């Protein structure tokens, strides 16, 4: 019999089933970044002058910034001149008028990914916007949604068809000056999703965006903007995959949510970018800025994320609780295996009175993975009777991984109540043996234990997504215990 | 009358990290019998239980263990469980977030699959569970909680015996099930175990004290010392130990 340490340390590679490459002709800008490239992107997308100017302003600001170093992840410096900033599947004529005109190979790709883009969408009841490399390739269900006044389209279309709204809210939650990668995204973002829910409308279906990086050496810089008008509500899902490639690819997205009076936005992510191989070759750098503004009274924003992919995950979906009585919630499961690194968490900024925030973070580390929770709870002076509850739990599988917690709490109002709970546990040989001794296989035992650990987060996901997330977790940790 | 034994341990030598703990243990258990294994701390009782259940980290250097005619040591722990070996843990393990009912249903269905039986659905399973719960006077709320999480010592031990009742083993090994139980809990657990006695199954009750054997009456009592069985007898041996202590056996062995 082998010793217990051997068993738990024998890490085997997982299979990344989304690692295929689609052979579509694409039109790419030459690699590198300068003002001409930005103008090219803007021209390609037939953007108005104000947007071109905004991009250029962002770019010039970006040039003054240095790549941040404070995060607890290690990677060689990114060569921003070696990245392709614009890559789009080549269209035979102009943009497709309907889904039927979309390149069948693209649709095949999405089918392989299990995204119900065509008629299946109707059955599944999920409206999907799919972003392939940099361009949005099709949005299902638009007409049905339009009947209720809901706008759900690609970002480029929104710029063309709803310019006032885009102009009003773009950068209002994440200004281009916010951080290094937000500035970069503001300069070069290519597409993304836009969603507006009018006053008093509850969006009747889950809205969903699927992101896919296909072209080699390309970065993906999409931008999502969601606005829920007074007393509206929407649940939004985001999924991501990429082919397996040896070099690292950069994904620097920006997501902005605006919740007006009494509205609710639920934003759920299942992030499964290619994580790299066992030795840490390849994989996506996922450097994303996500932020929601609870602008109106009694508004509510919920972030739920299941992060199993990427070589490096670096993101903090946050809530600015401006409106009195607004609520921010963050539920997260972050898994790192092999050489993956994650530095993720949230920021809850309490400004309004009687604001509430809840943070539940579950970090799972296996292999040589490094997982950090970093979270800020800030109670401003104006935030009378603010409440926060934070819970950060870490689980370790094996002896070569790490879990780290960096909580920051700033309270400037004495009526605030802030609670923080944290725990670290090791998935023990004991737990596994206990399950074995009841007839369960080791892999089933690990899945059961890990899913139990993540239960509080999974119950926040929309049902189909919760099932998906559980499966994904199983795949991500496959072979993590021998 | 000769019966095929359920368990046959022959001259078993085993240890951990090069240190020999079992030094030639021999024991045969037949169907229908309850065996009590007694001995001082460190005599190797719990090591034996762990090796029988298949816990990692033990090296068997010599000897054989035959279970229902097959080499037990050759089987993975989950296979042993499916073949009908059950260990009631001395320290049952907590699994937060995993619902007890879900856990037990998964376990039972693995065992049923192995035996070529159909898997139980939620309704049939619940009916089975309700029936078995009566045996142990367990509250239903226990089933809604996570596996052993936040259970008191007594609840954990009762939950173990409850699992035993549901999984219906051929060979049940009870590792110091009495430790940490007050007298009332001890009685309940013991009564539960007694109700589970069947002519075609067997129990190996490992205990430090005679106390438990007032309630679970063994057919055979063995005393372990320094990795071997040094004396075997009937239930009167346990009583003798209770009054005289272990010294007289250790000296005479």
PDB file of C-alpha atoms in Angstrom, chain A residues 1-4 7 429-431 433-442 444 448-453 455, chain B residues 54-58 77-78 81-82 86-87 89 93-98 102-103 106-107 110 148 160 163:
ATOM      1  CA  UNK A   1       0.000   0.000   0.000  1.00  0.00           C
ATOM      2  CA  UNK A   2       1.315   3.436  -0.767  1.00  0.00           C
ATOM      3  CA  UNK A   3       1.489   6.122   1.850  1.00  0.00           C
ATOM      4  CA  UNK A   4      -1.255   8.663   2.097  1.00  0.00           C
ATOM      5  CA  UNK A   7      -1.880   9.173  -3.155  1.00  0.00           C
ATOM      6  CA  UNK A 429      -7.431  11.274   3.338  1.00  0.00           C
ATOM      7  CA  UNK A 430      -9.787  10.720   6.241  1.00  0.00           C
ATOM      8  CA  UNK A 431     -12.781  12.107   4.394  1.00  0.00           C
ATOM      9  CA  UNK A 433     -11.330   6.967   3.134  1.00  0.00           C
ATOM     10  CA  UNK A 434     -14.595   7.433   4.977  1.00  0.00           C
ATOM     11  CA  UNK A 435     -16.427   7.663   1.656  1.00  0.00           C
ATOM     12  CA  UNK A 436     -14.440   4.694   0.259  1.00  0.00           C
ATOM     13  CA  UNK A 437     -15.374   2.615   3.266  1.00  0.00           C
ATOM     14  CA  UNK A 438     -19.018   3.230   2.399  1.00  0.00           C
ATOM     15  CA  UNK A 439     -18.544   1.979  -1.152  1.00  0.00           C
ATOM     16  CA  UNK A 440     -17.827   5.243  -3.006  1.00  0.00           C
ATOM     17  CA  UNK A 441     -14.997   5.630  -5.531  1.00  0.00           C
ATOM     18  CA  UNK A 442     -12.307   8.159  -4.722  1.00  0.00           C
ATOM     19  CA  UNK A 444     -16.863  10.411  -6.629  1.00  0.00           C
ATOM     20  CA  UNK A 448     -19.046  14.990  -3.357  1.00  0.00           C
ATOM     21  CA  UNK A 449     -16.815  16.664  -0.790  1.00  0.00           C
ATOM     22  CA  UNK A 450     -15.963  19.587  -3.057  1.00  0.00           C
ATOM     23  CA  UNK A 451     -19.548  20.105  -4.122  1.00  0.00           C
ATOM     24  CA  UNK A 452     -20.597  20.044  -0.499  1.00  0.00           C
ATOM     25  CA  UNK A 453     -18.014  22.705   0.191  1.00  0.00           C
ATOM     26  CA  UNK A 455     -23.049  24.313  -1.914  1.00  0.00           C
TER      27      UNK A 455
ATOM     28  CA  UNK B  54      -8.404  -0.955   3.701  1.00  0.00           C
ATOM     29  CA  UNK B  55      -7.054   2.311   5.037  1.00  0.00           C
ATOM     30  CA  UNK B  56      -3.964   3.532   3.197  1.00  0.00           C
ATOM     31  CA  UNK B  57      -0.594   3.704   4.828  1.00  0.00           C
ATOM     32  CA  UNK B  58      -0.304   0.242   6.367  1.00  0.00           C
ATOM     33  CA  UNK B  77     -11.598  -0.173   0.227  1.00  0.00           C
ATOM     34  CA  UNK B  78     -14.710   0.683  -1.807  1.00  0.00           C
ATOM     35  CA  UNK B  81     -17.534  -2.074   1.312  1.00  0.00           C
ATOM     36  CA  UNK B  82     -19.529  -3.264  -1.675  1.00  0.00           C
ATOM     37  CA  UNK B  86     -18.512  -2.237   7.142  1.00  0.00           C
ATOM     38  CA  UNK B  87     -16.390  -0.274   9.589  1.00  0.00           C
ATOM     39  CA  UNK B  89     -15.456   4.471  12.827  1.00  0.00           C
ATOM     40  CA  UNK B  93     -15.445  11.980   9.776  1.00  0.00           C
ATOM     41  CA  UNK B  94     -17.352  15.220   9.142  1.00  0.00           C
ATOM     42  CA  UNK B  95     -18.167  16.133   5.549  1.00  0.00           C
ATOM     43  CA  UNK B  96     -19.611  19.647   5.568  1.00  0.00           C
ATOM     44  CA  UNK B  97     -22.224  20.508   2.954  1.00  0.00           C
ATOM     45  CA  UNK B  98     -22.883  16.891   1.973  1.00  0.00           C
ATOM     46  CA  UNK B 102     -27.733  11.952  -0.192  1.00  0.00           C
ATOM     47  CA  UNK B 103     -24.485  10.426   1.021  1.00  0.00           C
ATOM     48  CA  UNK B 106     -25.162   7.132  -3.013  1.00  0.00           C
ATOM     49  CA  UNK B 107     -23.353   4.578  -0.854  1.00  0.00           C
ATOM     50  CA  UNK B 110     -23.042   1.660  -5.186  1.00  0.00           C
ATOM     51  CA  UNK B 148     -21.543  14.090  10.840  1.00  0.00           C
ATOM     52  CA  UNK B 160     -22.600   5.125  12.255  1.00  0.00           C
ATOM     53  CA  UNK B 163     -25.491   3.644   8.322  1.00  0.00           C
TER      54      UNK B 163
END
